[in-house]
Amino acid sequence: MGKLQILPKDVDLVAVDFPHLSRACLPICYMSDYSVLALLVDKFQETVRLLEVHRYFLSKSSPAVEVVFENAEHMRKMFRLLNTGGIDITLTDIADQIYQG
């Protein structure tokens, strides 16, 4: 089982507070190879409605929603659903602003 944050493409990722990252157990020495993936979408409200209609489990936390998927195939089906729904998606790393001092 996995989770993926979904955010509007126009959101300023640097300004967003990701509470789940503050609770995450980060590796002690990750040397910038640590990633937390998120999905940026151009039509955020339509994305949420489409996923709800298709019974994806969503947890809402402004400005994002977190979607739970069972396995890699379930995630690929979600990507296809969004693409066929006319939603432009971009997979991105939201942990790139984390700095290990």
mmCIF file with all atom_site columns, C-alpha atoms in Angstrom:
data_model
loop_
_atom_site.group_PDB
_atom_site.id
_atom_site.type_symbol
_atom_site.label_atom_id
_atom_site.label_alt_id
_atom_site.label_comp_id
_atom_site.label_asym_id
_atom_site.label_entity_id
_atom_site.label_seq_id
_atom_site.pdbx_PDB_ins_code
_atom_site.Cartn_x
_atom_site.Cartn_y
_atom_site.Cartn_z
_atom_site.occupancy
_atom_site.B_iso_or_equiv
_atom_site.pdbx_formal_charge
_atom_site.auth_seq_id
_atom_site.auth_comp_id
_atom_site.auth_asym_id
_atom_site.auth_atom_id
_atom_site.pdbx_PDB_model_num
ATOM 1   C CA . MET A 1 1   ? 0.000   0.000  0.000   1.00 0.00 ? 1   MET A CA 1
ATOM 2   C CA . GLY A 1 2   ? 1.240   3.474  -0.819  1.00 0.00 ? 2   GLY A CA 1
ATOM 3   C CA . LYS A 1 3   ? 0.244   7.101  -0.517  1.00 0.00 ? 3   LYS A CA 1
ATOM 4   C CA . LEU A 1 4   ? 0.737   9.999  -2.877  1.00 0.00 ? 4   LEU A CA 1
ATOM 5   C CA . GLN A 1 5   ? 0.121   13.704 -2.328  1.00 0.00 ? 5   GLN A CA 1
ATOM 6   C CA . ILE A 1 6   ? -1.823  15.460 -5.100  1.00 0.00 ? 6   ILE A CA 1
ATOM 7   C CA . LEU A 1 7   ? -1.482  19.230 -5.462  1.00 0.00 ? 7   LEU A CA 1
ATOM 8   C CA . PRO A 1 8   ? -2.511  21.907 -7.953  1.00 0.00 ? 8   PRO A CA 1
ATOM 9   C CA . LYS A 1 9   ? 0.236   22.686 -10.486 1.00 0.00 ? 9   LYS A CA 1
ATOM 10  C CA . ASP A 1 10  ? 0.162   26.376 -9.607  1.00 0.00 ? 10  ASP A CA 1
ATOM 11  C CA . VAL A 1 11  ? 0.951   25.873 -5.906  1.00 0.00 ? 11  VAL A CA 1
ATOM 12  C CA . ASP A 1 12  ? 4.246   27.222 -4.514  1.00 0.00 ? 12  ASP A CA 1
ATOM 13  C CA . LEU A 1 13  ? 5.849   24.013 -3.198  1.00 0.00 ? 13  LEU A CA 1
ATOM 14  C CA . VAL A 1 14  ? 8.366   25.925 -1.081  1.00 0.00 ? 14  VAL A CA 1
ATOM 15  C CA . ALA A 1 15  ? 5.561   27.682 0.821   1.00 0.00 ? 15  ALA A CA 1
ATOM 16  C CA . VAL A 1 16  ? 3.475   24.543 1.460   1.00 0.00 ? 16  VAL A CA 1
ATOM 17  C CA . ASP A 1 17  ? 3.609   22.946 4.905   1.00 0.00 ? 17  ASP A CA 1
ATOM 18  C CA . PHE A 1 18  ? 3.603   19.183 4.494   1.00 0.00 ? 18  PHE A CA 1
ATOM 19  C CA . PRO A 1 19  ? 2.682   17.877 7.967   1.00 0.00 ? 19  PRO A CA 1
ATOM 20  C CA . HIS A 1 20  ? 3.351   14.274 6.939   1.00 0.00 ? 20  HIS A CA 1
ATOM 21  C CA . LEU A 1 21  ? 6.983   15.198 6.191   1.00 0.00 ? 21  LEU A CA 1
ATOM 22  C CA . SER A 1 22  ? 7.510   16.594 9.671   1.00 0.00 ? 22  SER A CA 1
ATOM 23  C CA . ARG A 1 23  ? 6.268   13.259 11.080  1.00 0.00 ? 23  ARG A CA 1
ATOM 24  C CA . ALA A 1 24  ? 8.301   11.180 8.634   1.00 0.00 ? 24  ALA A CA 1
ATOM 25  C CA . CYS A 1 25  ? 11.302  9.184  9.691   1.00 0.00 ? 25  CYS A CA 1
ATOM 26  C CA . LEU A 1 26  ? 13.981  10.567 7.432   1.00 0.00 ? 26  LEU A CA 1
ATOM 27  C CA . PRO A 1 27  ? 17.141  8.553  6.874   1.00 0.00 ? 27  PRO A CA 1
ATOM 28  C CA . ILE A 1 28  ? 20.073  9.650  9.061   1.00 0.00 ? 28  ILE A CA 1
ATOM 29  C CA . CYS A 1 29  ? 22.427  10.165 6.087   1.00 0.00 ? 29  CYS A CA 1
ATOM 30  C CA . TYR A 1 30  ? 20.496  10.370 2.860   1.00 0.00 ? 30  TYR A CA 1
ATOM 31  C CA . MET A 1 31  ? 22.971  12.508 0.905   1.00 0.00 ? 31  MET A CA 1
ATOM 32  C CA . SER A 1 32  ? 20.268  14.100 -1.271  1.00 0.00 ? 32  SER A CA 1
ATOM 33  C CA . ASP A 1 33  ? 19.036  10.792 -2.689  1.00 0.00 ? 33  ASP A CA 1
ATOM 34  C CA . TYR A 1 34  ? 15.869  10.846 -0.567  1.00 0.00 ? 34  TYR A CA 1
ATOM 35  C CA . SER A 1 35  ? 12.622  11.574 -2.399  1.00 0.00 ? 35  SER A CA 1
ATOM 36  C CA . VAL A 1 36  ? 8.994   12.088 -1.518  1.00 0.00 ? 36  VAL A CA 1
ATOM 37  C CA . LEU A 1 37  ? 6.913   11.971 -4.658  1.00 0.00 ? 37  LEU A CA 1
ATOM 38  C CA . ALA A 1 38  ? 3.802   14.027 -5.291  1.00 0.00 ? 38  ALA A CA 1
ATOM 39  C CA . LEU A 1 39  ? 1.493   14.472 -8.244  1.00 0.00 ? 39  LEU A CA 1
ATOM 40  C CA . LEU A 1 40  ? 0.877   17.950 -9.627  1.00 0.00 ? 40  LEU A CA 1
ATOM 41  C CA . VAL A 1 41  ? -2.361  18.359 -11.585 1.00 0.00 ? 41  VAL A CA 1
ATOM 42  C CA . ASP A 1 42  ? -3.683  21.212 -13.714 1.00 0.00 ? 42  ASP A CA 1
ATOM 43  C CA . LYS A 1 43  ? -7.353  20.702 -12.765 1.00 0.00 ? 43  LYS A CA 1
ATOM 44  C CA . PHE A 1 44  ? -7.269  20.051 -9.031  1.00 0.00 ? 44  PHE A CA 1
ATOM 45  C CA . GLN A 1 45  ? -11.004 20.099 -8.210  1.00 0.00 ? 45  GLN A CA 1
ATOM 46  C CA . GLU A 1 46  ? -11.812 17.913 -11.228 1.00 0.00 ? 46  GLU A CA 1
ATOM 47  C CA . THR A 1 47  ? -9.092  15.485 -10.119 1.00 0.00 ? 47  THR A CA 1
ATOM 48  C CA . VAL A 1 48  ? -10.599 15.193 -6.638  1.00 0.00 ? 48  VAL A CA 1
ATOM 49  C CA . ARG A 1 49  ? -14.109 14.640 -8.035  1.00 0.00 ? 49  ARG A CA 1
ATOM 50  C CA . LEU A 1 50  ? -12.907 12.046 -10.547 1.00 0.00 ? 50  LEU A CA 1
ATOM 51  C CA . LEU A 1 51  ? -11.005 10.075 -7.904  1.00 0.00 ? 51  LEU A CA 1
ATOM 52  C CA . GLU A 1 52  ? -13.957 10.220 -5.495  1.00 0.00 ? 52  GLU A CA 1
ATOM 53  C CA . VAL A 1 53  ? -16.356 8.973  -8.173  1.00 0.00 ? 53  VAL A CA 1
ATOM 54  C CA . HIS A 1 54  ? -14.005 6.036  -8.842  1.00 0.00 ? 54  HIS A CA 1
ATOM 55  C CA . ARG A 1 55  ? -13.834 5.293  -5.096  1.00 0.00 ? 55  ARG A CA 1
ATOM 56  C CA . TYR A 1 56  ? -10.219 6.167  -4.408  1.00 0.00 ? 56  TYR A CA 1
ATOM 57  C CA . PHE A 1 57  ? -9.560  6.784  -0.720  1.00 0.00 ? 57  PHE A CA 1
ATOM 58  C CA . LEU A 1 58  ? -8.646  10.466 -0.282  1.00 0.00 ? 58  LEU A CA 1
ATOM 59  C CA . SER A 1 59  ? -7.479  12.343 2.772   1.00 0.00 ? 59  SER A CA 1
ATOM 60  C CA . LYS A 1 60  ? -7.843  16.101 2.367   1.00 0.00 ? 60  LYS A CA 1
ATOM 61  C CA . SER A 1 61  ? -5.351  18.570 3.846   1.00 0.00 ? 61  SER A CA 1
ATOM 62  C CA . SER A 1 62  ? -5.196  21.982 2.232   1.00 0.00 ? 62  SER A CA 1
ATOM 63  C CA . PRO A 1 63  ? -3.820  22.597 -0.340  1.00 0.00 ? 63  PRO A CA 1
ATOM 64  C CA . ALA A 1 64  ? -3.346  18.895 -1.078  1.00 0.00 ? 64  ALA A CA 1
ATOM 65  C CA . VAL A 1 65  ? -5.165  15.615 -1.003  1.00 0.00 ? 65  VAL A CA 1
ATOM 66  C CA . GLU A 1 66  ? -3.471  12.340 -0.254  1.00 0.00 ? 66  GLU A CA 1
ATOM 67  C CA . VAL A 1 67  ? -4.567  9.317  -2.246  1.00 0.00 ? 67  VAL A CA 1
ATOM 68  C CA . VAL A 1 68  ? -4.047  5.759  -1.060  1.00 0.00 ? 68  VAL A CA 1
ATOM 69  C CA . PHE A 1 69  ? -3.321  3.065  -3.618  1.00 0.00 ? 69  PHE A CA 1
ATOM 70  C CA . GLU A 1 70  ? -2.943  -0.682 -3.141  1.00 0.00 ? 70  GLU A CA 1
ATOM 71  C CA . ASN A 1 71  ? 0.040   -1.373 -5.394  1.00 0.00 ? 71  ASN A CA 1
ATOM 72  C CA . ALA A 1 72  ? 1.926   -0.106 -8.440  1.00 0.00 ? 72  ALA A CA 1
ATOM 73  C CA . GLU A 1 73  ? -0.768  -1.313 -10.858 1.00 0.00 ? 73  GLU A CA 1
ATOM 74  C CA . HIS A 1 74  ? -3.458  0.546  -8.895  1.00 0.00 ? 74  HIS A CA 1
ATOM 75  C CA . MET A 1 75  ? -1.344  3.709  -9.164  1.00 0.00 ? 75  MET A CA 1
ATOM 76  C CA . ARG A 1 76  ? -0.881  3.213  -12.929 1.00 0.00 ? 76  ARG A CA 1
ATOM 77  C CA . LYS A 1 77  ? -4.671  2.832  -13.293 1.00 0.00 ? 77  LYS A CA 1
ATOM 78  C CA . MET A 1 78  ? -5.112  6.125  -11.445 1.00 0.00 ? 78  MET A CA 1
ATOM 79  C CA . PHE A 1 79  ? -2.661  7.850  -13.815 1.00 0.00 ? 79  PHE A CA 1
ATOM 80  C CA . ARG A 1 80  ? -4.551  6.446  -16.845 1.00 0.00 ? 80  ARG A CA 1
ATOM 81  C CA . LEU A 1 81  ? -7.878  7.549  -15.343 1.00 0.00 ? 81  LEU A CA 1
ATOM 82  C CA . LEU A 1 82  ? -6.605  11.100 -14.903 1.00 0.00 ? 82  LEU A CA 1
ATOM 83  C CA . ASN A 1 83  ? -5.080  11.187 -18.397 1.00 0.00 ? 83  ASN A CA 1
ATOM 84  C CA . THR A 1 84  ? -8.274  9.955  -20.053 1.00 0.00 ? 84  THR A CA 1
ATOM 85  C CA . GLY A 1 85  ? -10.171 12.517 -17.955 1.00 0.00 ? 85  GLY A CA 1
ATOM 86  C CA . GLY A 1 86  ? -8.168  15.297 -19.638 1.00 0.00 ? 86  GLY A CA 1
ATOM 87  C CA . ILE A 1 87  ? -6.084  16.088 -16.571 1.00 0.00 ? 87  ILE A CA 1
ATOM 88  C CA . ASP A 1 88  ? -2.433  16.960 -17.093 1.00 0.00 ? 88  ASP A CA 1
ATOM 89  C CA . ILE A 1 89  ? -0.256  15.299 -14.440 1.00 0.00 ? 89  ILE A CA 1
ATOM 90  C CA . THR A 1 90  ? 3.379   15.712 -13.414 1.00 0.00 ? 90  THR A CA 1
ATOM 91  C CA . LEU A 1 91  ? 5.157   13.467 -10.943 1.00 0.00 ? 91  LEU A CA 1
ATOM 92  C CA . THR A 1 92  ? 7.571   15.532 -8.842  1.00 0.00 ? 92  THR A CA 1
ATOM 93  C CA . ASP A 1 93  ? 9.801   15.329 -5.769  1.00 0.00 ? 93  ASP A CA 1
ATOM 94  C CA . ILE A 1 94  ? 8.541   17.461 -2.868  1.00 0.00 ? 94  ILE A CA 1
ATOM 95  C CA . ALA A 1 95  ? 11.484  16.602 -0.604  1.00 0.00 ? 95  ALA A CA 1
ATOM 96  C CA . ASP A 1 96  ? 13.975  18.569 -2.685  1.00 0.00 ? 96  ASP A CA 1
ATOM 97  C CA . GLN A 1 97  ? 13.747  21.447 -0.209  1.00 0.00 ? 97  GLN A CA 1
ATOM 98  C CA . ILE A 1 98  ? 14.871  19.265 2.720   1.00 0.00 ? 98  ILE A CA 1
ATOM 99  C CA . TYR A 1 99  ? 18.419  20.008 3.767   1.00 0.00 ? 99  TYR A CA 1
ATOM 100 C CA . GLN A 1 100 ? 20.536  17.805 5.984   1.00 0.00 ? 100 GLN A CA 1
ATOM 101 C CA . GLY A 1 101 ? 22.897  20.165 7.808   1.00 0.00 ? 101 GLY A CA 1
#
